[in-house]
Amino acid sequence: MRKYLVMAMRTPRFDSTVIEPHKQWLDAVRSRGQLVETGKFTDGSGGAYVLLAESLSAAQALVETDPIHTTGASEPTVYEWEITG
């Protein structure tokens, strides 16, 4: 499994009602052992999370099921992430 950093920046369509479904989605991904950590940006512009997946395409497919993506509330970008040092 590889690590993938997901940067999720809020769009003008952001609505706070998506937060709870997003948290439930994160909990489900965590329960499958695919979520390393999560966090929000203190300026309110979005947040990030780190996933474990077999490939970039698998990570992107998973992220596409996140309610913040499916509702258009945030625009997630997925990066393969290699920790050095």
PDB file of N, CA and C in Angstrom, residues 9-46:
ATOM      1  N   MET A   9      -9.942  21.516  -0.984  1.00  0.00           N
ATOM      2  CA  MET A   9     -10.183  22.953  -0.850  1.00  0.00           C
ATOM      3  C   MET A   9     -11.661  23.248  -1.074  1.00  0.00           C
ATOM      4  N   ARG A  10     -12.242  24.034  -0.187  1.00  0.00           N
ATOM      5  CA  ARG A  10     -13.667  24.364  -0.278  1.00  0.00           C
ATOM      6  C   ARG A  10     -13.959  25.172  -1.544  1.00  0.00           C
ATOM      7  N   THR A  11     -15.127  24.927  -2.098  1.00  0.00           N
ATOM      8  CA  THR A  11     -15.600  25.672  -3.263  1.00  0.00           C
ATOM      9  C   THR A  11     -16.690  26.646  -2.804  1.00  0.00           C
ATOM     10  N   PRO A  12     -17.125  27.542  -3.676  1.00  0.00           N
ATOM     11  CA  PRO A  12     -18.236  28.435  -3.312  1.00  0.00           C
ATOM     12  C   PRO A  12     -19.524  27.670  -2.984  1.00  0.00           C
ATOM     13  N   ARG A  13     -19.611  26.414  -3.400  1.00  0.00           N
ATOM     14  CA  ARG A  13     -20.810  25.597  -3.118  1.00  0.00           C
ATOM     15  C   ARG A  13     -20.742  24.920  -1.748  1.00  0.00           C
ATOM     16  N   PHE A  14     -19.689  25.179  -0.963  1.00  0.00           N
ATOM     17  CA  PHE A  14     -19.564  24.540   0.353  1.00  0.00           C
ATOM     18  C   PHE A  14     -20.766  24.868   1.222  1.00  0.00           C
ATOM     19  N   ASP A  15     -21.288  23.834   1.872  1.00  0.00           N
ATOM     20  CA  ASP A  15     -22.398  23.965   2.818  1.00  0.00           C
ATOM     21  C   ASP A  15     -22.028  23.123   4.025  1.00  0.00           C
ATOM     22  N   SER A  16     -22.136  23.682   5.209  1.00  0.00           N
ATOM     23  CA  SER A  16     -21.701  22.985   6.420  1.00  0.00           C
ATOM     24  C   SER A  16     -22.464  21.687   6.682  1.00  0.00           C
ATOM     25  N   THR A  17     -23.599  21.477   6.034  1.00  0.00           N
ATOM     26  CA  THR A  17     -24.338  20.232   6.240  1.00  0.00           C
ATOM     27  C   THR A  17     -23.583  19.017   5.697  1.00  0.00           C
ATOM     28  N   VAL A  18     -22.555  19.232   4.897  1.00  0.00           N
ATOM     29  CA  VAL A  18     -21.774  18.117   4.347  1.00  0.00           C
ATOM     30  C   VAL A  18     -20.726  17.610   5.350  1.00  0.00           C
ATOM     31  N   ILE A  19     -20.472  18.361   6.401  1.00  0.00           N
ATOM     32  CA  ILE A  19     -19.417  17.984   7.346  1.00  0.00           C
ATOM     33  C   ILE A  19     -19.702  16.639   8.005  1.00  0.00           C
ATOM     34  N   GLU A  20     -20.906  16.435   8.495  1.00  0.00           N
ATOM     35  CA  GLU A  20     -21.223  15.168   9.178  1.00  0.00           C
ATOM     36  C   GLU A  20     -21.134  13.966   8.232  1.00  0.00           C
ATOM     37  N   PRO A  21     -21.729  14.026   7.034  1.00  0.00           N
ATOM     38  CA  PRO A  21     -21.551  12.895   6.110  1.00  0.00           C
ATOM     39  C   PRO A  21     -20.076  12.655   5.752  1.00  0.00           C
ATOM     40  N   HIS A  22     -19.300  13.716   5.631  1.00  0.00           N
ATOM     41  CA  HIS A  22     -17.865  13.583   5.358  1.00  0.00           C
ATOM     42  C   HIS A  22     -17.171  12.864   6.517  1.00  0.00           C
ATOM     43  N   LYS A  23     -17.487  13.247   7.752  1.00  0.00           N
ATOM     44  CA  LYS A  23     -16.896  12.582   8.921  1.00  0.00           C
ATOM     45  C   LYS A  23     -17.279  11.108   8.965  1.00  0.00           C
ATOM     46  N   GLN A  24     -18.520  10.792   8.629  1.00  0.00           N
ATOM     47  CA  GLN A  24     -18.955   9.394   8.600  1.00  0.00           C
ATOM     48  C   GLN A  24     -18.201   8.622   7.515  1.00  0.00           C
ATOM     49  N   TRP A  25     -17.973   9.258   6.382  1.00  0.00           N
ATOM     50  CA  TRP A  25     -17.202   8.634   5.302  1.00  0.00           C
ATOM     51  C   TRP A  25     -15.775   8.368   5.777  1.00  0.00           C
ATOM     52  N   LEU A  26     -15.161   9.362   6.429  1.00  0.00           N
ATOM     53  CA  LEU A  26     -13.808   9.183   6.964  1.00  0.00           C
ATOM     54  C   LEU A  26     -13.767   8.028   7.971  1.00  0.00           C
ATOM     55  N   ASP A  27     -14.760   7.932   8.846  1.00  0.00           N
ATOM     56  CA  ASP A  27     -14.821   6.841   9.822  1.00  0.00           C
ATOM     57  C   ASP A  27     -14.890   5.485   9.130  1.00  0.00           C
ATOM     58  N   ALA A  28     -15.649   5.395   8.052  1.00  0.00           N
ATOM     59  CA  ALA A  28     -15.763   4.130   7.316  1.00  0.00           C
ATOM     60  C   ALA A  28     -14.428   3.766   6.661  1.00  0.00           C
ATOM     61  N   VAL A  29     -13.750   4.754   6.093  1.00  0.00           N
ATOM     62  CA  VAL A  29     -12.448   4.511   5.465  1.00  0.00           C
ATOM     63  C   VAL A  29     -11.431   4.114   6.543  1.00  0.00           C
ATOM     64  N   ARG A  30     -11.500   4.775   7.707  1.00  0.00           N
ATOM     65  CA  ARG A  30     -10.608   4.455   8.824  1.00  0.00           C
ATOM     66  C   ARG A  30     -10.842   3.022   9.301  1.00  0.00           C
ATOM     67  N   SER A  31     -12.101   2.604   9.364  1.00  0.00           N
ATOM     68  CA  SER A  31     -12.420   1.256   9.854  1.00  0.00           C
ATOM     69  C   SER A  31     -11.899   0.174   8.913  1.00  0.00           C
ATOM     70  N   ARG A  32     -11.688   0.513   7.637  1.00  0.00           N
ATOM     71  CA  ARG A  32     -11.103  -0.427   6.679  1.00  0.00           C
ATOM     72  C   ARG A  32      -9.577  -0.382   6.688  1.00  0.00           C
ATOM     73  N   GLY A  33      -9.008   0.450   7.548  1.00  0.00           N
ATOM     74  CA  GLY A  33      -7.553   0.544   7.650  1.00  0.00           C
ATOM     75  C   GLY A  33      -6.898   1.347   6.540  1.00  0.00           C
ATOM     76  N   GLN A  34      -7.663   2.213   5.882  1.00  0.00           N
ATOM     77  CA  GLN A  34      -7.120   2.978   4.762  1.00  0.00           C
ATOM     78  C   GLN A  34      -6.897   4.448   5.071  1.00  0.00           C
ATOM     79  N   LEU A  35      -7.208   4.901   6.274  1.00  0.00           N
ATOM     80  CA  LEU A  35      -7.056   6.310   6.620  1.00  0.00           C
ATOM     81  C   LEU A  35      -5.969   6.457   7.670  1.00  0.00           C
ATOM     82  N   VAL A  36      -4.956   7.259   7.361  1.00  0.00           N
ATOM     83  CA  VAL A  36      -3.829   7.455   8.271  1.00  0.00           C
ATOM     84  C   VAL A  36      -4.104   8.610   9.223  1.00  0.00           C
ATOM     85  N   GLU A  37      -4.463   9.771   8.671  1.00  0.00           N
ATOM     86  CA  GLU A  37      -4.787  10.919   9.508  1.00  0.00           C
ATOM     87  C   GLU A  37      -5.588  11.950   8.725  1.00  0.00           C
ATOM     88  N   THR A  38      -6.227  12.850   9.475  1.00  0.00           N
ATOM     89  CA  THR A  38      -7.065  13.889   8.875  1.00  0.00           C
ATOM     90  C   THR A  38      -6.847  15.198   9.605  1.00  0.00           C
ATOM     91  N   GLY A  39      -7.225  16.276   8.968  1.00  0.00           N
ATOM     92  CA  GLY A  39      -7.170  17.570   9.626  1.00  0.00           C
ATOM     93  C   GLY A  39      -7.751  18.661   8.763  1.00  0.00           C
ATOM     94  N   LYS A  40      -8.157  19.754   9.410  1.00  0.00           N
ATOM     95  CA  LYS A  40      -8.690  20.895   8.672  1.00  0.00           C
ATOM     96  C   LYS A  40      -7.719  22.052   8.784  1.00  0.00           C
ATOM     97  N   PHE A  41      -7.796  22.962   7.827  1.00  0.00           N
ATOM     98  CA  PHE A  41      -6.944  24.137   7.847  1.00  0.00           C
ATOM     99  C   PHE A  41      -7.568  25.187   8.762  1.00  0.00           C
ATOM    100  N   THR A  42      -6.750  25.837   9.563  1.00  0.00           N
ATOM    101  CA  THR A  42      -7.271  26.782  10.546  1.00  0.00           C
ATOM    102  C   THR A  42      -7.877  28.027   9.908  1.00  0.00           C
ATOM    103  N   ASP A  43      -7.577  28.283   8.643  1.00  0.00           N
ATOM    104  CA  ASP A  43      -8.162  29.449   7.978  1.00  0.00           C
ATOM    105  C   ASP A  43      -9.537  29.152   7.369  1.00  0.00           C
ATOM    106  N   GLY A  44     -10.021  27.910   7.522  1.00  0.00           N
ATOM    107  CA  GLY A  44     -11.347  27.546   7.027  1.00  0.00           C
ATOM    108  C   GLY A  44     -11.427  27.289   5.535  1.00  0.00           C
ATOM    109  N   SER A  45     -10.281  27.194   4.858  1.00  0.00           N
ATOM    110  CA  SER A  45     -10.289  27.021   3.400  1.00  0.00           C
ATOM    111  C   SER A  45     -10.440  25.573   2.955  1.00  0.00           C
ATOM    112  N   GLY A  46     -10.321  24.646   3.886  1.00  0.00           N
ATOM    113  CA  GLY A  46     -10.430  23.231   3.535  1.00  0.00           C
ATOM    114  C   GLY A  46      -9.690  22.371   4.532  1.00  0.00           C
TER     115      GLY A  46
END
